[in-house]
Amino acid sequence: MALAESEFIWKNGELVPWAEATTHVLSHSLHYGSGVFEGIRCYKGDEGSNVFRLVDHMERLINSCKIALIPVTYTAEELVAATVETVKANKLEECYVRPIVYRGYGTMGVDPTNAPVDVAIAVWPWGAYLGEEALEKGIKAGTSSWRQRSNNAIPPYMKATASYMNSILAKLEAKAHGYEEAVMLNEQGYVAEGTGENIFMVRDGIISTPPVSDGILPGITRDTVIQLACDLDIPVIEESLTRSDLYTADEVLFTGSAAEVTPVASIDEREIGGRGPITKAIQERFFEMVAGRHAEYADWLYPVA
Ligand code: PY5
């Protein structure tokens, strides 16, 4: 599926036409994965468009730079302003937002010190990441034979471009086996996350999700779902999960900025059953909230206007 191109991309402080936002083939990050990024969504509300948890995403981006020792000169506030400028310039009511900070062209050794740090923010319309139907029916998932990188390898805590080689291996393997998404286990064999999503399960009315210490990205949608569940009086616990926990769960769901709240219909041919009542309640509240229909979450919506 081709990308729905927009008009302008913000690059190092300026809006440039989409086709001109290019980079050299000898860019450091292209060879060594020395970049960090974010994935964010802008939703249309009843009173204009809002970028969902924009400040939190930009703060996580700055934290990823910190872990990766990438000396970014923009502050989270400046990147927030640049995002709003980019969404406005492209006149989009709803879009996905992809900020990236990467080591550019300037040196070919592994030592990145002499490579410049480039920053870009692209926006484009992007529908349901795992398909519109998946939001209702759920997806088929499979446990990957590839393990999630440990906290002392490429830390899952930072959203690094390099991490996605791990995700790509797992995603291609899952697809080859007829699954739509992979479940990554960590080196200890506990459930970590999807290739671009966090994971939750429901049993006897209680929601469980792996703790960040099990080696996952501290997802902003994960945090959102925990908050929504608490507000719906559904208990949430963070605990290490095994694949057998998932196989025997009442409901399993993936969360992410791209994937939003996607139910899981089966894992490794064990039927879970698609969107159950708790997933449905959370999903409904999530979509109402991002559309601005719950005043109590107004702080999470950053207005574009
Ligand atoms: N885990 C991984 C490995 C991710 O890539 C993502 C997000 C998440 C969890 C969920 O984090 P959050 O809720 O903060 O988005 N993935 C990106 C996204 O935009 C890229 C997916 C293509 O959703």
Short mmCIF file of C-alpha atoms in Angstrom, two decimals, residues 166-292:
data_model
loop_
_atom_site.label_atom_id
_atom_site.label_comp_id
_atom_site.label_asym_id
_atom_site.label_seq_id
_atom_site.Cartn_x
_atom_site.Cartn_y
_atom_site.Cartn_z
CA ASN A 166 14.22 -7.36 15.72
CA SER A 167 10.60 -6.42 14.97
CA ILE A 168 11.04 -7.01 11.23
CA LEU A 169 12.44 -10.52 11.79
CA ALA A 170 9.49 -11.37 14.01
CA LYS A 171 6.90 -9.73 11.74
CA LEU A 172 8.10 -11.54 8.61
CA GLU A 173 8.21 -14.86 10.45
CA ALA A 174 4.68 -14.29 11.77
CA LYS A 175 3.38 -13.46 8.30
CA ALA A 176 5.09 -16.51 6.80
CA HIS A 177 3.20 -18.64 9.33
CA GLY A 178 -0.13 -17.02 8.49
CA TYR A 179 -0.29 -14.67 11.49
CA GLU A 180 -0.85 -10.95 11.38
CA GLU A 181 1.33 -10.07 14.35
CA ALA A 182 4.05 -11.62 16.48
CA VAL A 183 4.29 -11.88 20.25
CA MET A 184 7.89 -11.41 21.36
CA LEU A 185 9.16 -13.22 24.44
CA ASN A 186 12.17 -11.94 26.35
CA GLU A 187 15.30 -14.03 26.96
CA GLN A 188 13.74 -15.39 30.18
CA GLY A 189 10.75 -16.63 28.18
CA TYR A 190 8.25 -14.11 29.52
CA VAL A 191 5.91 -12.20 27.24
CA ALA A 192 7.33 -8.82 26.22
CA GLU A 193 5.32 -7.10 23.49
CA GLY A 194 4.31 -7.12 19.82
CA THR A 195 6.56 -5.90 17.00
CA GLY A 196 5.04 -2.40 17.33
CA GLU A 197 2.58 -2.76 20.19
CA ASN A 198 2.33 -3.46 23.91
CA ILE A 199 0.24 -6.41 25.04
CA PHE A 200 -2.46 -6.91 27.68
CA MET A 201 -4.56 -9.88 28.76
CA VAL A 202 -7.80 -10.19 30.72
CA ARG A 203 -8.70 -13.01 33.09
CA ASP A 204 -11.67 -13.08 35.46
CA GLY A 205 -12.25 -9.37 35.01
CA ILE A 206 -8.65 -8.41 35.83
CA ILE A 207 -6.26 -6.90 33.29
CA SER A 208 -2.58 -7.92 33.33
CA THR A 209 0.33 -6.53 31.35
CA PRO A 210 4.09 -7.15 31.53
CA PRO A 211 6.08 -4.68 33.66
CA VAL A 212 8.49 -2.33 31.87
CA SER A 213 11.35 -4.20 33.56
CA ASP A 214 10.52 -7.28 31.45
CA GLY A 215 11.97 -5.36 28.50
CA ILE A 216 9.30 -3.37 26.67
CA LEU A 217 8.76 0.10 25.32
CA PRO A 218 6.90 2.09 27.99
CA GLY A 219 3.98 2.65 25.64
CA ILE A 220 1.93 5.79 25.85
CA THR A 221 -1.17 3.90 24.71
CA ARG A 222 -0.31 1.28 27.37
CA ASP A 223 -0.29 4.01 30.00
CA THR A 224 -3.53 5.40 28.56
CA VAL A 225 -5.27 2.01 28.69
CA ILE A 226 -4.16 1.49 32.30
CA GLN A 227 -5.69 4.86 33.19
CA LEU A 228 -8.91 4.18 31.25
CA ALA A 229 -9.26 0.77 32.93
CA CYS A 230 -8.79 2.31 36.38
CA ASP A 231 -11.46 4.91 35.58
CA LEU A 232 -13.79 2.08 34.51
CA ASP A 233 -13.06 0.33 37.85
CA ILE A 234 -11.32 -2.56 36.11
CA PRO A 235 -8.30 -3.71 38.15
CA VAL A 236 -4.93 -3.68 36.34
CA ILE A 237 -1.81 -5.53 37.46
CA GLU A 238 1.68 -5.43 36.01
CA GLU A 239 3.12 -8.95 36.18
CA SER A 240 5.36 -11.23 34.15
CA LEU A 241 3.28 -13.35 31.78
CA THR A 242 4.01 -16.66 30.09
CA ARG A 243 2.68 -17.79 26.74
CA SER A 244 0.37 -20.21 28.60
CA ASP A 245 -1.15 -17.23 30.42
CA LEU A 246 -2.02 -15.77 27.02
CA TYR A 247 -3.32 -19.09 25.63
CA THR A 248 -5.79 -19.43 28.50
CA ALA A 249 -6.77 -15.76 28.85
CA ASP A 250 -10.34 -14.54 28.40
CA GLU A 251 -9.15 -11.65 26.22
CA VAL A 252 -5.85 -10.44 24.78
CA LEU A 253 -5.24 -7.05 23.21
CA PHE A 254 -2.45 -5.06 21.59
CA THR A 255 -2.03 -1.32 22.13
CA GLY A 256 0.00 1.30 20.29
CA SER A 257 -0.25 4.69 18.64
CA ALA A 258 -0.46 3.02 15.23
CA ALA A 259 -2.40 -0.10 16.34
CA GLU A 260 -4.61 1.81 18.83
CA VAL A 261 -6.58 -0.88 20.74
CA THR A 262 -6.57 -4.08 18.66
CA PRO A 263 -8.04 -7.33 20.02
CA VAL A 264 -6.30 -10.67 19.49
CA ALA A 265 -8.47 -13.49 18.13
CA SER A 266 -5.95 -16.32 18.52
CA ILE A 267 -2.35 -17.00 19.51
CA ASP A 268 -0.49 -19.98 18.02
CA GLU A 269 -3.86 -21.48 17.00
CA ARG A 270 -5.26 -21.23 20.55
CA GLU A 271 -8.60 -19.44 20.23
CA ILE A 272 -8.96 -16.37 22.41
CA GLY A 273 -12.13 -15.20 20.74
CA GLY A 274 -11.61 -11.67 19.47
CA ARG A 275 -13.02 -8.56 21.08
CA GLY A 276 -14.41 -9.46 24.50
CA PRO A 277 -16.44 -7.18 26.77
CA ILE A 278 -13.50 -5.55 28.57
CA THR A 279 -11.56 -4.90 25.37
CA LYS A 280 -14.73 -3.44 23.86
CA ALA A 281 -15.33 -1.14 26.83
CA ILE A 282 -11.74 0.12 26.73
CA GLN A 283 -11.68 0.48 22.96
CA GLU A 284 -14.94 2.47 22.97
CA ARG A 285 -13.72 4.76 25.70
CA PHE A 286 -10.39 5.19 23.89
CA PHE A 287 -11.98 6.27 20.61
CA GLU A 288 -14.46 8.58 22.39
CA MET A 289 -11.62 10.10 24.41
CA VAL A 290 -9.33 10.80 21.43
CA ALA A 291 -12.29 12.46 19.71
CA GLY A 292 -12.59 14.82 22.69
#
